[in-house]
Amino acid sequence: MMTTLRLALVLVGALTPGLASADLGVAFVHGTGRQTDAYHDYWTPAFVDSVAAGLADPSLVLVANCDFEQAMWHDDAAGCLAGQLLELIDGRGVDEIVVITHSNGGNVVRWILSNPSFDPRYPAIIDRIRWVDALAPSSLGTPLADAVMDGNTFERNVGWLLGYGNDAVAMQQTSSMALYNAQWLYGTAGRPELPVGFWSIVGTDVESSLFDADSQCGGYGRNVGLELTQNWLAECSDGFLECSSQAGAGRVWVYDHEFTGDAEPLSHAQSRRACFGLDGLLRHDLEEAGA
Amino acid sequence: MRRGVSILVLAVGCSGDAVPRTFAAVAGDLAPSGLVVPRGDTSLPVASEAVSHVRALDPDRELAVRPDPLPDRSRRWWTTVTGDDLATGIALPTTAGGATVSLRPVGATRSGTGVDPDALVLVDASGTTHDAGSGMDAVLGWDELRAGDSPFAPGTTAFRIDPDLGAGAWTLRVDAPLSDDEVLVHVVEPDSALVLVARTDATAYLLGHTAVLDVEARRDGAEVEIRDATARAHAPDGAVVDVALAPSGAAGLRGTVVLEAIDVPPGATWTVEVDAVVEHDGVLARRNARVAFAYAVPSAGLDGRVALVEHARADPTLALGVEVVAPGRYAVAATVWGTDTHGRTRPLGTVQSGSWLDEDADAIELPLGSLLGTPGLGAPYELRDLMLVDQSRIALLHRQAVAVAFTAP
């Protein structure tokens, strides 16, 4: 049902003068972490290239590489992303872009969309974004970040943070995200809507079995870990985020089982990979946007 | 040169019926009673150019008057123990089957191995031992968790107690040598009926304000007695303050914290942690809850002066008087509401304006774009959810649910 709604809106957009664009580009925005080669390390060429094939010019692609271990407002996070988006827009003559985010990347993009007065570059970027496809966005944070921060709240300065523990994880605690959503970010319930569509794809479960080939997609080891971390979360989750968080900002485009083959769920590791038709869904989305 | 606005606009172009009517901040609003220069140089590198932005909103969008604090409804607890404690066994009280337990050596490195999952031993209340993985499912060591892309601290080992074994007074032991480092033991009971609820009375405070903390325990929704509880407030400058809890209501507890940190990082929050013990079916169950709230040193404030002005060849603009004691990039943001033909107020759009302000700045302009010409929604207009933020320090300085009423110029 949600898919039908989204497609209907896409058609309306295609019929609206000035919206259709011959020079449509796509930007992939990674989640938490400091990326230097997200094309290979975070998304994989199989996913990016398959999705970008939906563009009239498949070379108009940006795979962002920024430091999303920082808080979203940090110059190495949103500032870095703004610079790279403008390289695609101004540097390569792209008229409009569809932004595809994963996980915390959705929050960084929402920062730009919600705070146009923060940076003179932001309004120009907002004007060029056709819409955002948010894959498993951590819009309301995750109880997993709460648990990870338990007992560690103020040890961050003394070096326990050698891995994933960082400002971005602290930011994705449920209480922290509630503050940011209430004060700095648009798109959640009770707040003004975002200036462009923010369409989430929600992962609802994790399956990991050595005897199930589907569990290999996205990495068997990752899915094993995510199946355990579901114990920290509500029944509907992708192993890192509860469904309510993924659906907490903008509008739900589709739940995984509504489009995947055999109603396979998308774990948090799988929602950035060419698993179960996700790449095809996004490729078709770009085809519709450029039509 | 970095100034974005001039106070002169306040006196220009105001027609009689267009003079805005301002409202005082009321209970629930955030407003500084005085301004203070933040200590330290913790501001972010920010742009100096003035930027304003206006966009329309869906008039049917339901907007909250002001945000409600998000309570922590905790079914989890944690404790710090030593390797020797784990060698002899630590108490692990649970209130429901399927508790998930993680152990994190505090000094572990990302390349380390953590606690050997094969050395975990559970002993139930009757003394029956479950070792070598029995009595547990989904036992994962650090190697597996590291591969799972989840934000576990280095060295974490985790397992779930077999749900079929139920709840009770467990003992957890590790039959393997451990270093002298402390180990953080964390337990979450997703199926437990016992919940510790902690909340504050607001989402944002300023230097000198008092935050009120309310704590209660609930079992299947009904309030139950808290046997023992302590609370600590962690200030954004690193200070830790004990929070005294006193009985409040039927079985709850209340404490207050006077917020006094003055040297704070961008995006500062205070965090309050609560540790509680509740009797549950003969077991002294434990819970920890944690709540966070935004905090700022009020380096600027709105002084209550507002004028609706029109520049030549420019959109109608509201000029809001400000007082600044620390240079920085400041912004005002608000929603503009209009009135429909039935007299109902509905959202027209959002407006934002940010610029660098020095101490001698006395106003910030908020262009309204074409919002006042929206068909079907006319005067009187209102400025709601008015915020003044310090973008240099990611700090909320003023927030007012209903701030200004005005008609078109």
XYZ file of C-alpha atoms in Angstrom, chain B residues 84 173 192 200 272 340 365:
7
model
C 38.200 -11.482 40.823
C 30.899 -16.787 36.916
C 10.183 -7.888 31.976
C 12.800 15.626 33.711
C 21.149 12.150 34.987
C -8.390 30.938 7.909
C 16.004 40.285 10.873
